[in-house]
């Protein structure tokens, strides 16, 4: 089982060919993995909150969503958040060397910031930002630019699919 886990990790985060095309391909795949994991965690958290009879707020409830929201949510927000993420990763990397600890630490910080907007968003973002961080750090060996792309593409995928789900809700 450990061999399978190592093979999957190596395929996703440590490709033998490290080009922009491979970075984009892995980013698309990691976006889908991230979205699936995040949706599962949100579902579990929502179920627990429901059992505890805690109301969760829906910040998009009764709002109309338009093209400007699409551009902001799918293109602009992930870009600024990714730049912030990479700056944060670089700062934490100066103190901590372990890629998993760095990724987890930064994921908690960014998820907590998302949780300030809507508490359930913490659960929806922690796994995603762990994946974005880990992927970014794994590409950082090559160039800072590919590290940004490696975090941005899966973020773009997650936000795009989540936004489309809200749009057609």
Tab-separated table of C-alpha atoms in Angstrom:
chain	number	residue	atom	x	y	z
A	1	UNK	CA	0.000	0.000	0.000
A	2	UNK	CA	2.849	2.385	0.825
A	3	UNK	CA	4.305	1.780	-2.636
A	4	UNK	CA	1.007	2.833	-4.255
A	5	UNK	CA	0.865	5.981	-2.105
A	6	UNK	CA	4.446	6.870	-3.028
A	7	UNK	CA	3.747	6.240	-6.720
A	8	UNK	CA	0.667	8.479	-6.695
A	9	UNK	CA	2.525	11.217	-4.817
A	10	UNK	CA	5.438	10.971	-7.214
A	11	UNK	CA	3.154	11.079	-10.263
A	12	UNK	CA	1.178	14.080	-9.024
A	13	UNK	CA	3.888	16.166	-7.371
A	14	UNK	CA	7.240	14.971	-8.712
A	15	UNK	CA	6.953	14.381	-12.453
A	16	UNK	CA	10.126	13.307	-14.239
A	17	UNK	CA	9.508	15.850	-17.010
A	18	UNK	CA	9.113	19.317	-15.536
A	19	UNK	CA	7.767	21.602	-18.227
A	20	UNK	CA	4.997	24.181	-18.278
A	21	UNK	CA	2.742	21.694	-20.103
A	22	UNK	CA	3.270	19.058	-17.397
A	23	UNK	CA	2.709	21.685	-14.693
A	24	UNK	CA	-0.603	22.657	-16.315
A	25	UNK	CA	-1.664	19.021	-16.740
A	26	UNK	CA	-0.894	18.134	-13.122
A	27	UNK	CA	-2.576	21.346	-11.991
A	28	UNK	CA	-5.819	20.399	-13.732
A	29	UNK	CA	-5.731	16.923	-12.214
A	30	UNK	CA	-4.881	18.243	-8.739
A	31	UNK	CA	-7.724	20.733	-9.023
A	32	UNK	CA	-10.174	17.855	-9.464
A	33	UNK	CA	-8.569	15.871	-6.622
A	34	UNK	CA	-8.654	18.932	-4.397
A	35	UNK	CA	-12.272	19.732	-5.212
A	36	UNK	CA	-13.368	16.165	-4.506
A	37	UNK	CA	-11.548	16.075	-1.168
A	38	UNK	CA	-12.831	19.520	-0.182
A	39	UNK	CA	-16.425	18.667	-1.084
A	40	UNK	CA	-16.180	15.507	0.999
A	41	UNK	CA	-14.862	17.417	4.015
A	42	UNK	CA	-17.531	20.122	3.654
A	43	UNK	CA	-20.222	17.448	3.418
A	44	UNK	CA	-18.884	15.769	6.579
A	45	UNK	CA	-18.668	19.086	8.450
A	46	UNK	CA	-22.176	20.060	7.300
A	47	UNK	CA	-23.516	16.711	8.438
A	48	UNK	CA	-21.967	17.109	11.887
A	49	UNK	CA	-23.225	20.702	12.149
A	50	UNK	CA	-26.678	19.500	11.098
A	51	UNK	CA	-26.646	16.775	13.752
A	52	UNK	CA	-25.637	19.391	16.321
A	53	UNK	CA	-28.422	21.631	14.975
A	54	UNK	CA	-25.988	24.428	14.208
A	55	UNK	CA	-27.085	26.706	11.394
A	56	UNK	CA	-24.520	27.332	8.729
A	57	UNK	CA	-24.676	30.509	6.740
A	58	UNK	CA	-24.738	30.507	2.976
A	59	UNK	CA	-23.116	33.717	1.810
A	60	UNK	CA	-24.447	33.269	-1.730
A	61	UNK	CA	-28.023	32.611	-0.710
A	62	UNK	CA	-30.523	34.922	-2.440
A	63	UNK	CA	-27.802	36.717	-4.411
A	64	UNK	CA	-27.766	36.950	-8.151
A	65	UNK	CA	-24.468	35.877	-9.642
A	66	UNK	CA	-23.289	37.489	-12.863
A	67	UNK	CA	-20.391	37.651	-15.286
A	68	UNK	CA	-18.374	40.070	-13.138
A	69	UNK	CA	-18.653	37.605	-10.240
A	70	UNK	CA	-17.423	34.854	-12.561
A	71	UNK	CA	-14.345	36.841	-13.568
A	72	UNK	CA	-13.634	37.922	-9.996
A	73	UNK	CA	-14.211	34.552	-8.379
A	74	UNK	CA	-12.596	32.420	-11.079
A	75	UNK	CA	-9.700	34.539	-12.340
A	76	UNK	CA	-8.872	37.515	-10.125
A	77	UNK	CA	-9.397	36.038	-6.641
A	78	UNK	CA	-7.313	32.901	-7.281
A	79	UNK	CA	-4.536	35.023	-8.790
A	80	UNK	CA	-4.234	37.334	-5.781
A	81	UNK	CA	-4.704	34.470	-3.333
A	82	UNK	CA	-2.027	32.453	-5.140
A	83	UNK	CA	0.444	35.336	-5.031
A	84	UNK	CA	-0.299	35.724	-1.297
A	85	UNK	CA	0.074	31.963	-0.865
A	86	UNK	CA	3.477	31.833	-2.585
A	87	UNK	CA	4.731	34.811	-0.555
A	88	UNK	CA	3.534	33.094	2.618
A	89	UNK	CA	5.154	29.813	1.561
A	90	UNK	CA	8.452	31.572	0.924
A	91	UNK	CA	8.287	33.201	4.355
A	92	UNK	CA	7.515	29.962	6.187
A	93	UNK	CA	10.154	28.101	4.143
A	94	UNK	CA	12.841	30.267	5.727
A	95	UNK	CA	11.996	28.783	9.141
A	96	UNK	CA	10.738	25.267	8.348
A	97	UNK	CA	12.234	22.821	5.856
A	98	UNK	CA	9.694	19.967	5.766
A	99	UNK	CA	7.382	20.443	2.756
A	100	UNK	CA	4.444	18.692	4.474
A	101	UNK	CA	4.667	20.839	7.617
A	102	UNK	CA	5.023	24.018	5.560
A	103	UNK	CA	2.027	23.065	3.400
A	104	UNK	CA	-0.131	22.173	6.404
A	105	UNK	CA	0.828	25.326	8.342
A	106	UNK	CA	0.050	27.602	5.419
A	107	UNK	CA	-3.176	25.714	4.644
A	108	UNK	CA	-4.397	26.312	8.198
A	109	UNK	CA	-3.618	30.037	7.963
A	110	UNK	CA	-5.318	30.512	4.590
A	111	UNK	CA	-8.296	28.315	5.533
A	112	UNK	CA	-8.733	30.336	8.736
A	113	UNK	CA	-8.806	33.534	6.667
A	114	UNK	CA	-11.479	31.992	4.421
A	115	UNK	CA	-13.325	30.878	7.539
A	116	UNK	CA	-13.650	34.500	8.632
A	117	UNK	CA	-15.946	35.085	5.658
A	118	UNK	CA	-17.976	31.928	6.222
A	119	UNK	CA	-17.045	29.349	8.890
A	120	UNK	CA	-17.873	26.387	6.636
A	121	UNK	CA	-15.356	27.791	4.124
A	122	UNK	CA	-12.576	26.726	6.505
A	123	UNK	CA	-13.433	23.099	5.776
A	124	UNK	CA	-13.843	23.780	2.077
A	125	UNK	CA	-10.393	25.299	1.721
A	126	UNK	CA	-7.989	23.546	4.088
A	127	UNK	CA	-7.407	20.481	1.916
A	128	UNK	CA	-7.282	22.552	-1.266
A	129	UNK	CA	-4.691	24.937	0.124
A	130	UNK	CA	-2.621	22.033	1.406
A	131	UNK	CA	-2.573	20.644	-2.152
A	132	UNK	CA	-1.913	24.071	-3.711
A	133	UNK	CA	0.951	24.660	-1.257
A	134	UNK	CA	2.500	21.228	-1.650
A	135	UNK	CA	2.326	21.453	-5.426
A	136	UNK	CA	3.785	24.950	-5.453
A	137	UNK	CA	6.694	23.933	-3.229
A	138	UNK	CA	7.405	20.855	-5.335
A	139	UNK	CA	7.767	23.061	-8.437
A	140	UNK	CA	9.765	25.728	-6.649
A	141	UNK	CA	12.976	23.793	-7.360
A	142	UNK	CA	12.547	24.745	-11.017
A	143	UNK	CA	11.433	28.378	-10.963
A	144	UNK	CA	9.341	30.753	-8.886
A	145	UNK	CA	7.128	31.263	-11.937
A	146	UNK	CA	6.264	27.554	-12.225
A	147	UNK	CA	5.627	27.485	-8.468
A	148	UNK	CA	2.982	30.190	-8.939
A	149	UNK	CA	1.439	28.353	-11.915
A	150	UNK	CA	1.464	25.091	-9.919
A	151	UNK	CA	-0.669	26.701	-7.203
A	152	UNK	CA	-2.829	28.841	-9.516
A	153	UNK	CA	-4.109	26.196	-11.943
A	154	UNK	CA	-5.663	23.829	-9.374
A	155	UNK	CA	-7.044	26.880	-7.541
A	156	UNK	CA	-8.617	28.071	-10.788
A	157	UNK	CA	-10.158	24.626	-11.371
A	158	UNK	CA	-11.624	24.446	-7.849
A	159	UNK	CA	-13.076	27.954	-7.979
A	160	UNK	CA	-14.440	27.511	-11.509
A	161	UNK	CA	-16.315	24.311	-10.742
A	162	UNK	CA	-17.550	25.637	-7.388
A	163	UNK	CA	-18.736	28.834	-9.062
A	164	UNK	CA	-20.531	26.944	-11.808
A	165	UNK	CA	-22.293	24.880	-9.143
A	166	UNK	CA	-23.449	28.111	-7.469
A	167	UNK	CA	-24.465	29.662	-10.777
A	168	UNK	CA	-26.698	26.729	-11.695
A	169	UNK	CA	-28.032	26.310	-8.164
